[in-house]
N, CA, C and O atoms as a GROMACS GRO file, in nm:
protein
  408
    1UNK      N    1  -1.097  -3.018  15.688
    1UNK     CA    2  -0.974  -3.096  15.690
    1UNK      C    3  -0.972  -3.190  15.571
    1UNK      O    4  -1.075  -3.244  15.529
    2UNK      N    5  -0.867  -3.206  15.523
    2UNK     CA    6  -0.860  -3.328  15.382
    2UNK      C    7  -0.707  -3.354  15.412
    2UNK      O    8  -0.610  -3.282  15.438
    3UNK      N    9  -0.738  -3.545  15.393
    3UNK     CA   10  -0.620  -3.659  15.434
    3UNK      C   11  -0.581  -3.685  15.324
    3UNK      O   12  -0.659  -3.741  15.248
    4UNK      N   13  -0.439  -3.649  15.277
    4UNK     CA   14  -0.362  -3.724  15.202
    4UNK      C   15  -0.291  -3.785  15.206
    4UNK      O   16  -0.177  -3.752  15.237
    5UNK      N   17  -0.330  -3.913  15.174
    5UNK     CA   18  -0.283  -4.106  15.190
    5UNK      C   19  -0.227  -4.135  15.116
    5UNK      O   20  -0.268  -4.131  15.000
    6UNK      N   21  -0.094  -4.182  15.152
    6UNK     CA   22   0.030  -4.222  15.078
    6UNK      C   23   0.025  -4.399  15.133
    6UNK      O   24   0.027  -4.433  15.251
    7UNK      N   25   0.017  -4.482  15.029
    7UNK     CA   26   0.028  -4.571  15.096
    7UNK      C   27   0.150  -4.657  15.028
    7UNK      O   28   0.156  -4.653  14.905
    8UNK      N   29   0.221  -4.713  15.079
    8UNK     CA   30   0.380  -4.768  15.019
    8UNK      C   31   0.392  -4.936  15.038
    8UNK      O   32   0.402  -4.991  15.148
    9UNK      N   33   0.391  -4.993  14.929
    9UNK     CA   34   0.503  -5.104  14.943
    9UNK      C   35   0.628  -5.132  14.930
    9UNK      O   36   0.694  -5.107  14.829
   10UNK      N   37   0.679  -5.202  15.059
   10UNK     CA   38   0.856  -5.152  15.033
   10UNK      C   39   0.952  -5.267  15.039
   10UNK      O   40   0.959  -5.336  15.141
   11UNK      N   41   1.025  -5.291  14.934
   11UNK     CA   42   1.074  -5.431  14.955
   11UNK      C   43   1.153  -5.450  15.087
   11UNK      O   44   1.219  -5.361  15.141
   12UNK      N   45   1.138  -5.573  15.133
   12UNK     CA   46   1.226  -5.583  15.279
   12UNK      C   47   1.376  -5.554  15.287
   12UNK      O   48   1.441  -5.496  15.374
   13UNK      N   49   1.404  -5.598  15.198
   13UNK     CA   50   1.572  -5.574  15.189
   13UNK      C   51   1.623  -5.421  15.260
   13UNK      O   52   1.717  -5.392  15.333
   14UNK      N   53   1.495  -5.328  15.189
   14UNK     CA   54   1.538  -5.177  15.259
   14UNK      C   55   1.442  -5.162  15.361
   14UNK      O   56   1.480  -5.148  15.478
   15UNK      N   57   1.423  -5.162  15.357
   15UNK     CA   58   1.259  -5.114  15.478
   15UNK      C   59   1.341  -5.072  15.589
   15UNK      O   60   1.281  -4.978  15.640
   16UNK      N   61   1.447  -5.094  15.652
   16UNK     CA   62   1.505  -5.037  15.740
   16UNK      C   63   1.553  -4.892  15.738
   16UNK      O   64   1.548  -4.801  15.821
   17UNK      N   65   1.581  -4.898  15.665
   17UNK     CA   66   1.689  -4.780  15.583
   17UNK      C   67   1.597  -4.694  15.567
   17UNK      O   68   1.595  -4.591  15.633
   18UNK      N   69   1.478  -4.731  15.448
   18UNK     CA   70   1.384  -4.673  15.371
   18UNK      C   71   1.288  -4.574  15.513
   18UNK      O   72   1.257  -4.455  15.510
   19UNK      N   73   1.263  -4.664  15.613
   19UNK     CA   74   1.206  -4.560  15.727
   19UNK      C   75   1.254  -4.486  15.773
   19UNK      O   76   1.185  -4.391  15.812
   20UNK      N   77   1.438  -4.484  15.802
   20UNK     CA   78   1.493  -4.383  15.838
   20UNK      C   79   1.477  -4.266  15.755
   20UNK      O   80   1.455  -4.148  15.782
   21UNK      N   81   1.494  -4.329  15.651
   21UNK     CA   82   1.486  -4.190  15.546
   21UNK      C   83   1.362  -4.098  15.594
   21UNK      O   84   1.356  -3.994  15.658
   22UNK      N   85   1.224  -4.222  15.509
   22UNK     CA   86   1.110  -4.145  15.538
   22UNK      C   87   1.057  -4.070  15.675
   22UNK      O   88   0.975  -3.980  15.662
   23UNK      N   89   1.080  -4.089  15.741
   23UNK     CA   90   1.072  -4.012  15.910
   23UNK      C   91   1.146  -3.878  15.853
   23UNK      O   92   1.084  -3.779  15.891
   24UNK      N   93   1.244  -3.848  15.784
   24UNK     CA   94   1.312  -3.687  15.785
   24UNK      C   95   1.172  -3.633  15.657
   24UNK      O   96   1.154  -3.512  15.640
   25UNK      N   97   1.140  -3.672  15.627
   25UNK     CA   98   1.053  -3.690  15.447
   25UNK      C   99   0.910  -3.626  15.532
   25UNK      O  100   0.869  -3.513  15.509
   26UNK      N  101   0.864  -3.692  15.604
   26UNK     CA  102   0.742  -3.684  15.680
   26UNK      C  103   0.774  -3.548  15.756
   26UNK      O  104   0.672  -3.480  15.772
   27UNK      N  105   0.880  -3.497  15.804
   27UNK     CA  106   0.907  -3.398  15.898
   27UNK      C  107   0.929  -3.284  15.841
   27UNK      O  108   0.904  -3.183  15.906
   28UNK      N  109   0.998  -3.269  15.666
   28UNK     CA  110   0.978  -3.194  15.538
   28UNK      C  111   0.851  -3.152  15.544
   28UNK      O  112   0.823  -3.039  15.583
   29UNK      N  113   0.731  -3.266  15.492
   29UNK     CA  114   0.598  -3.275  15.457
   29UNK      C  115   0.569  -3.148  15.544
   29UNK      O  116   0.565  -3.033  15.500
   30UNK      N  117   0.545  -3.198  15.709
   30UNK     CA  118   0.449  -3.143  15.835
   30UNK      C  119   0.550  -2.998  15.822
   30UNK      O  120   0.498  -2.924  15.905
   31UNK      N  121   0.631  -2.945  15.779
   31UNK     CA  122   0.698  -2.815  15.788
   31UNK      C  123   0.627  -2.739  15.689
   31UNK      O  124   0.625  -2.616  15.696
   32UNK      N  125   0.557  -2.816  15.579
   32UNK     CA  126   0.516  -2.719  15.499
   32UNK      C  127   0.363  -2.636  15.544
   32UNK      O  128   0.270  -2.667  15.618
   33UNK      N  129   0.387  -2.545  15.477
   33UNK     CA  130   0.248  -2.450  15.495
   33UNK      C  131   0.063  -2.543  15.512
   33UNK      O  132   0.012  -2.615  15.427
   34UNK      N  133   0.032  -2.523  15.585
   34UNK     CA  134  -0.091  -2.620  15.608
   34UNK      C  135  -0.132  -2.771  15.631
   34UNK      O  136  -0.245  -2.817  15.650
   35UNK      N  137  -0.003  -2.837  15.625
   35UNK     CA  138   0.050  -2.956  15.654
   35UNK      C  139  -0.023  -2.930  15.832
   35UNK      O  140  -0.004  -2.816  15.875
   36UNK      N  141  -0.106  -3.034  15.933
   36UNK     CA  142  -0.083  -3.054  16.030
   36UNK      C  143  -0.035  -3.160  16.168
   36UNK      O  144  -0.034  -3.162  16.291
   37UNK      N  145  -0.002  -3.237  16.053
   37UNK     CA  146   0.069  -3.374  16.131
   37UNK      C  147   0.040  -3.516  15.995
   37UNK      O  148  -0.028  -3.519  15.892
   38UNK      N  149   0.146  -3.632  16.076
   38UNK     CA  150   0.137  -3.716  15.970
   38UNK      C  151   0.115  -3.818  16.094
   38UNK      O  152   0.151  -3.804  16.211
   39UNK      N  153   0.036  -3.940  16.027
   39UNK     CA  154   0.009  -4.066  16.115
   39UNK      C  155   0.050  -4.170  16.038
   39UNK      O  156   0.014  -4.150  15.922
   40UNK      N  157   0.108  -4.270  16.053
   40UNK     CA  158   0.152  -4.385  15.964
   40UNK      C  159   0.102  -4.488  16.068
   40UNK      O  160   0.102  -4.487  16.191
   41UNK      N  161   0.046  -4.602  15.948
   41UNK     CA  162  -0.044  -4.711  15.994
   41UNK      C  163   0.057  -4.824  15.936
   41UNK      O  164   0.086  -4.794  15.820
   42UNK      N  165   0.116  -4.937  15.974
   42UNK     CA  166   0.126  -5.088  15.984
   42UNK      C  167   0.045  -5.173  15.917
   42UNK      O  168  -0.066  -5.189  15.969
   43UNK      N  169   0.068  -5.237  15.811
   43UNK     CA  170  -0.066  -5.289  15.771
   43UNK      C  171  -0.016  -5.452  15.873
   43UNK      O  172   0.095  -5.506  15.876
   44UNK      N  173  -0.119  -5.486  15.931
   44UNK     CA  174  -0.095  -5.604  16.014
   44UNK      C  175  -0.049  -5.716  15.954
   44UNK      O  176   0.035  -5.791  16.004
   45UNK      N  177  -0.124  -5.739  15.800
   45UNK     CA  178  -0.108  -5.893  15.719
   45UNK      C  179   0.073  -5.862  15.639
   45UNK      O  180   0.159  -5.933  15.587
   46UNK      N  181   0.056  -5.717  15.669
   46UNK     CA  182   0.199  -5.720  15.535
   46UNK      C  183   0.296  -5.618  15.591
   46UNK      O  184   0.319  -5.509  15.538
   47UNK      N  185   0.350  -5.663  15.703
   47UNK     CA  186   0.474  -5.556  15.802
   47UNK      C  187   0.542  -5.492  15.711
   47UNK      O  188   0.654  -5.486  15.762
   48UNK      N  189   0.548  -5.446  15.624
   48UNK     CA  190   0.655  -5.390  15.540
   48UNK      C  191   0.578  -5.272  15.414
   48UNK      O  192   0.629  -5.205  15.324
   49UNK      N  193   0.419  -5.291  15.466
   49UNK     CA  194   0.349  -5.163  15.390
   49UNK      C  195   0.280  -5.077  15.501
   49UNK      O  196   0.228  -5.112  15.607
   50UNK      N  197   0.297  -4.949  15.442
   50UNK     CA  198   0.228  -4.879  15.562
   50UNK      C  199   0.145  -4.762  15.460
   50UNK      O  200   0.176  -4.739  15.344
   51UNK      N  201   0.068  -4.718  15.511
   51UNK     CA  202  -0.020  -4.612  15.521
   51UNK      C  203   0.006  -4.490  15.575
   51UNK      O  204   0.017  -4.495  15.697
   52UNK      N  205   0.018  -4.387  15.528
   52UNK     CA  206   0.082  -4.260  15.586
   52UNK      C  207  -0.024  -4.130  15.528
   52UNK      O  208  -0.011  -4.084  15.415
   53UNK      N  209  -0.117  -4.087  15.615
   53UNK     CA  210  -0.218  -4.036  15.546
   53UNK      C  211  -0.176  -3.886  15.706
   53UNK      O  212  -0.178  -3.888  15.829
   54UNK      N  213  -0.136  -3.758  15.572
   54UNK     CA  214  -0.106  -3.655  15.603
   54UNK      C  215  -0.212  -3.597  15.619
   54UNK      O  216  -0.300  -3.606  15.534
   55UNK      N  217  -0.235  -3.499  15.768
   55UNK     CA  218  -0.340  -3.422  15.781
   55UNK      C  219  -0.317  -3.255  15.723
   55UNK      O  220  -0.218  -3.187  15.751
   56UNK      N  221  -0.446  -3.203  15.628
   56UNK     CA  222  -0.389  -3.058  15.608
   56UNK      C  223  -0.530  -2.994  15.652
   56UNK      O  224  -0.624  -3.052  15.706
   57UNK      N  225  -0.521  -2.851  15.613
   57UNK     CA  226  -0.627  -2.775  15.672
   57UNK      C  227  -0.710  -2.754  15.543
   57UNK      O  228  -0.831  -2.735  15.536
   58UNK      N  229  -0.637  -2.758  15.459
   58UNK     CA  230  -0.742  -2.767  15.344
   58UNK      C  231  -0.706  -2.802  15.234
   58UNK      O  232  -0.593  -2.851  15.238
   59UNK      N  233  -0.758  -2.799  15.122
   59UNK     CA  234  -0.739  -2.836  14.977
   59UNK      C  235  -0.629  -2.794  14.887
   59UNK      O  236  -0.557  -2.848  14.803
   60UNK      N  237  -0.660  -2.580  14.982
   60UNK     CA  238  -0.554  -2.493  14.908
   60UNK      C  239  -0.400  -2.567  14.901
   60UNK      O  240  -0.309  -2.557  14.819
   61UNK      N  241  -0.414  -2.638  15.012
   61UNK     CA  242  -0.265  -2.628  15.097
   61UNK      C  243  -0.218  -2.752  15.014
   61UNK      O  244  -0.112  -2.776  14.957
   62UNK      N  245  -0.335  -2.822  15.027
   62UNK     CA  246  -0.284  -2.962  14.892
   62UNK      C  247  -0.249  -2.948  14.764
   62UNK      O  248  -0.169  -3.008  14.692
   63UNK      N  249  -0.324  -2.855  14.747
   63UNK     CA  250  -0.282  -2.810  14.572
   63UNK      C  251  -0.172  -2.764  14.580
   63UNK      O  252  -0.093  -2.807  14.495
   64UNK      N  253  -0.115  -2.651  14.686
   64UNK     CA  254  -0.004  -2.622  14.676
   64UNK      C  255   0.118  -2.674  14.686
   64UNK      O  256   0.215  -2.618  14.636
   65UNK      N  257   0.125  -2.781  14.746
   65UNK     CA  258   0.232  -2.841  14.776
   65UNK      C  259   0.208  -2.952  14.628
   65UNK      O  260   0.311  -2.994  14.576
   66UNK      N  261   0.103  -2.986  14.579
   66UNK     CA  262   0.096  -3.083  14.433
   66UNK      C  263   0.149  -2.976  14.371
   66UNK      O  264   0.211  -3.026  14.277
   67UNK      N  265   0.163  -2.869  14.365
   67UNK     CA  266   0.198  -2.770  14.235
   67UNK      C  267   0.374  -2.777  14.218
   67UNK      O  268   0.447  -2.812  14.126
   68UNK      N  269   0.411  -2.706  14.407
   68UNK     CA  270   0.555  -2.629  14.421
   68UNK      C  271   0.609  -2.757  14.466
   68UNK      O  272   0.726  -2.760  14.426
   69UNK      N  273   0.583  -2.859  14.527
   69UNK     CA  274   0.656  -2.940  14.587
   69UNK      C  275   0.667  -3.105  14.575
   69UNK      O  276   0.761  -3.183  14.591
   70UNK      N  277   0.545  -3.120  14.544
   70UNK     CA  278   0.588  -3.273  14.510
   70UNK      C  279   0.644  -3.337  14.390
   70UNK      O  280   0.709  -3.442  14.394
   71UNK      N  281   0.620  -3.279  14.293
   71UNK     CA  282   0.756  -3.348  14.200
   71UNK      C  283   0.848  -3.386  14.256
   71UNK      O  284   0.881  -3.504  14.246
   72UNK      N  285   0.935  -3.272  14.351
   72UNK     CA  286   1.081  -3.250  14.327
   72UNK      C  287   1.103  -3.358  14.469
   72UNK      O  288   1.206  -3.425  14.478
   73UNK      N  289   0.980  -3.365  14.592
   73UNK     CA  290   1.009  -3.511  14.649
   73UNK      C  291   0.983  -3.640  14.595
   73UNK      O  292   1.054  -3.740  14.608
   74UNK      N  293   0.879  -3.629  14.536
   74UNK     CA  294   0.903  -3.756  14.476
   74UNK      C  295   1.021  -3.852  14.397
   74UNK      O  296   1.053  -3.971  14.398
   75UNK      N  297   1.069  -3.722  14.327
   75UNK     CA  298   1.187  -3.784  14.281
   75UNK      C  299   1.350  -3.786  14.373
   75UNK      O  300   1.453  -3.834  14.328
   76UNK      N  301   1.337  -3.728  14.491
   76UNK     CA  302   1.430  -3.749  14.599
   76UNK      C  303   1.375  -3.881  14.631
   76UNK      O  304   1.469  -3.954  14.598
   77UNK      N  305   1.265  -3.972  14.682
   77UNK     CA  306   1.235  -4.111  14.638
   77UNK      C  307   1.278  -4.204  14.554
   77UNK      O  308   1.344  -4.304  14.581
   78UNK      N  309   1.239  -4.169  14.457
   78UNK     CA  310   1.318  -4.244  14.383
   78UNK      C  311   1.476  -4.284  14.337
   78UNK      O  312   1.534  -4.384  14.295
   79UNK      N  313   1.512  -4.140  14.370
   79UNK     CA  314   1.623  -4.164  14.298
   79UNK      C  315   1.706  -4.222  14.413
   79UNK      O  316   1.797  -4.294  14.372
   80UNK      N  317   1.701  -4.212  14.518
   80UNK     CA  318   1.747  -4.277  14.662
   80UNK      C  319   1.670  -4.460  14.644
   80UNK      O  320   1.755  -4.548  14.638
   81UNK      N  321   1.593  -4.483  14.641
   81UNK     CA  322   1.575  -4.614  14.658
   81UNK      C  323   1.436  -4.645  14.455
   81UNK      O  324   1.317  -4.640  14.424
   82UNK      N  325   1.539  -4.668  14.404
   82UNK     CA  326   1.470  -4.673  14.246
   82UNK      C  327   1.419  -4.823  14.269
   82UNK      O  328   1.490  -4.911  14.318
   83UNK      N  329   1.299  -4.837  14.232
   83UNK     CA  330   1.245  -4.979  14.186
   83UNK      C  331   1.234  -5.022  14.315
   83UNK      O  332   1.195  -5.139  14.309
   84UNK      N  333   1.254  -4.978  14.466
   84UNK     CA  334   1.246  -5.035  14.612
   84UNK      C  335   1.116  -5.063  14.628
   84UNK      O  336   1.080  -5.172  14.672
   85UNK      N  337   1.007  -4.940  14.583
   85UNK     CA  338   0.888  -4.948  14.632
   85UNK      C  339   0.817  -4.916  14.538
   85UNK      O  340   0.857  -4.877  14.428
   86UNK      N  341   0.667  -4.936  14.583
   86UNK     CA  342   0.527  -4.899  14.542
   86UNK      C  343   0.447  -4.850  14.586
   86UNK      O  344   0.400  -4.908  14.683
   87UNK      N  345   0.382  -4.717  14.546
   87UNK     CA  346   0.328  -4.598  14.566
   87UNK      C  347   0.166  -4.609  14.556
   87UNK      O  348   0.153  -4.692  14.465
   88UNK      N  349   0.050  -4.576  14.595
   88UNK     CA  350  -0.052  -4.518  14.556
   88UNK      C  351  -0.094  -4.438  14.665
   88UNK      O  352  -0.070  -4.462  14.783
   89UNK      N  353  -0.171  -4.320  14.607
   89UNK     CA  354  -0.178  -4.231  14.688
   89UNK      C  355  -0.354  -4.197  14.663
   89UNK      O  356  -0.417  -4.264  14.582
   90UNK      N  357  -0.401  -4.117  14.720
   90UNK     CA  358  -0.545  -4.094  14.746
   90UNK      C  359  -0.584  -3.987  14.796
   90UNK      O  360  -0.496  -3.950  14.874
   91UNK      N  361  -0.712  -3.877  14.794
   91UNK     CA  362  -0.740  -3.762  14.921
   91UNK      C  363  -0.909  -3.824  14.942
   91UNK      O  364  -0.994  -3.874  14.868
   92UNK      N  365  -0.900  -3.793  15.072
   92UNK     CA  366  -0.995  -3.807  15.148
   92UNK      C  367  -1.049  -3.700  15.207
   92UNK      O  368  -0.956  -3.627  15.243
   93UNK      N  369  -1.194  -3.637  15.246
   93UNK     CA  370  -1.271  -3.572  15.310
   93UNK      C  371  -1.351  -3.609  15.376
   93UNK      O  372  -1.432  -3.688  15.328
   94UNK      N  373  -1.364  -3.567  15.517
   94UNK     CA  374  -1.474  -3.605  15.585
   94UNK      C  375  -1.568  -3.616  15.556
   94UNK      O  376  -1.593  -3.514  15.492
   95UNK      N  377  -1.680  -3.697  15.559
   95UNK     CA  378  -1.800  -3.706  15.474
   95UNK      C  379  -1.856  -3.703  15.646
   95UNK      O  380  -1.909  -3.595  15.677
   96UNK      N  381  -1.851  -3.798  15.748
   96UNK     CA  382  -1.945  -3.823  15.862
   96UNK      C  383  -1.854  -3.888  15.923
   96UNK      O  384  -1.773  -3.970  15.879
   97UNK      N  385  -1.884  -3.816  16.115
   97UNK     CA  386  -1.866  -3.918  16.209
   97UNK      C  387  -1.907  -3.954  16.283
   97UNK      O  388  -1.961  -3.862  16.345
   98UNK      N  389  -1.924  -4.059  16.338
   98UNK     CA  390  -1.984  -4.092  16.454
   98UNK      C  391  -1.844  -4.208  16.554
   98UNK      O  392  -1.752  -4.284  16.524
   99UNK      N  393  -1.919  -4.150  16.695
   99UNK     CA  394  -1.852  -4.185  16.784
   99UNK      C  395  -1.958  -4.301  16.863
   99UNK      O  396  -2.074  -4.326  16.827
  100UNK      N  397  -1.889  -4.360  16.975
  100UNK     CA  398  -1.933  -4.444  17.047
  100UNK      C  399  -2.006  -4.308  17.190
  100UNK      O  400  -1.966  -4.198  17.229
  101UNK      N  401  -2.118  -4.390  17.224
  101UNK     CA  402  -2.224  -4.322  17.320
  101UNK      C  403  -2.186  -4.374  17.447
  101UNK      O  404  -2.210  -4.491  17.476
  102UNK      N  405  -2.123  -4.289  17.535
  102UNK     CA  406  -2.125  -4.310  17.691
  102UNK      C  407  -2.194  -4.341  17.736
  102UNK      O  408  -2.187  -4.355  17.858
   0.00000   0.00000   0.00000
């Protein structure tokens, strides 16, 4: 499995708006090929940034959608809310887990 973390700052003025949008954006994402769900996190100190770290099945599926598809959302972003927000993004792999012992 490998998480790709979108994490956004969004000026308040839209943030309302800007989630409606992103909820159809996220539902795009999880339609595509190897996409298997999206989780969005709240950052507690700063209500208006969130964390949105997409689950896929693998790497292939990431590359593919970096190849055929994300340009052309990214710039449906922008060009809908220009200069609203701030982007960094990241991939993650499981390295180790551990759980709590019954």
């Amino acid at each position: 499995m490998v998480i790709y973390e979108v994490n956004l700052e969004i000026n308040p003025s839209i943030y309302n708006d800007f989630i409606i949008w992103h909820q159809a954006h996220m539902a795009e994402l999880i339609a595509l090929p190897g996409f298997e769900k999206a989780v969005v996190y709240k950052n507690h100190e700063e209500p208006t940034h969130l964390s949105v770290q997409y689950h896929l099945k693998n790497m292939d599926a990431l590359d593919h959608y970096s190849t055929h598809q994300a340009s052309k959302l990214r710039a449906e972003a922008e060009s809908k809310y220009p200069g609203q927000f701030k982007v960094s993004r990241r991939i993650l792999k499981k390295e180790l887990m551990m759980e709590a012992q019954i």
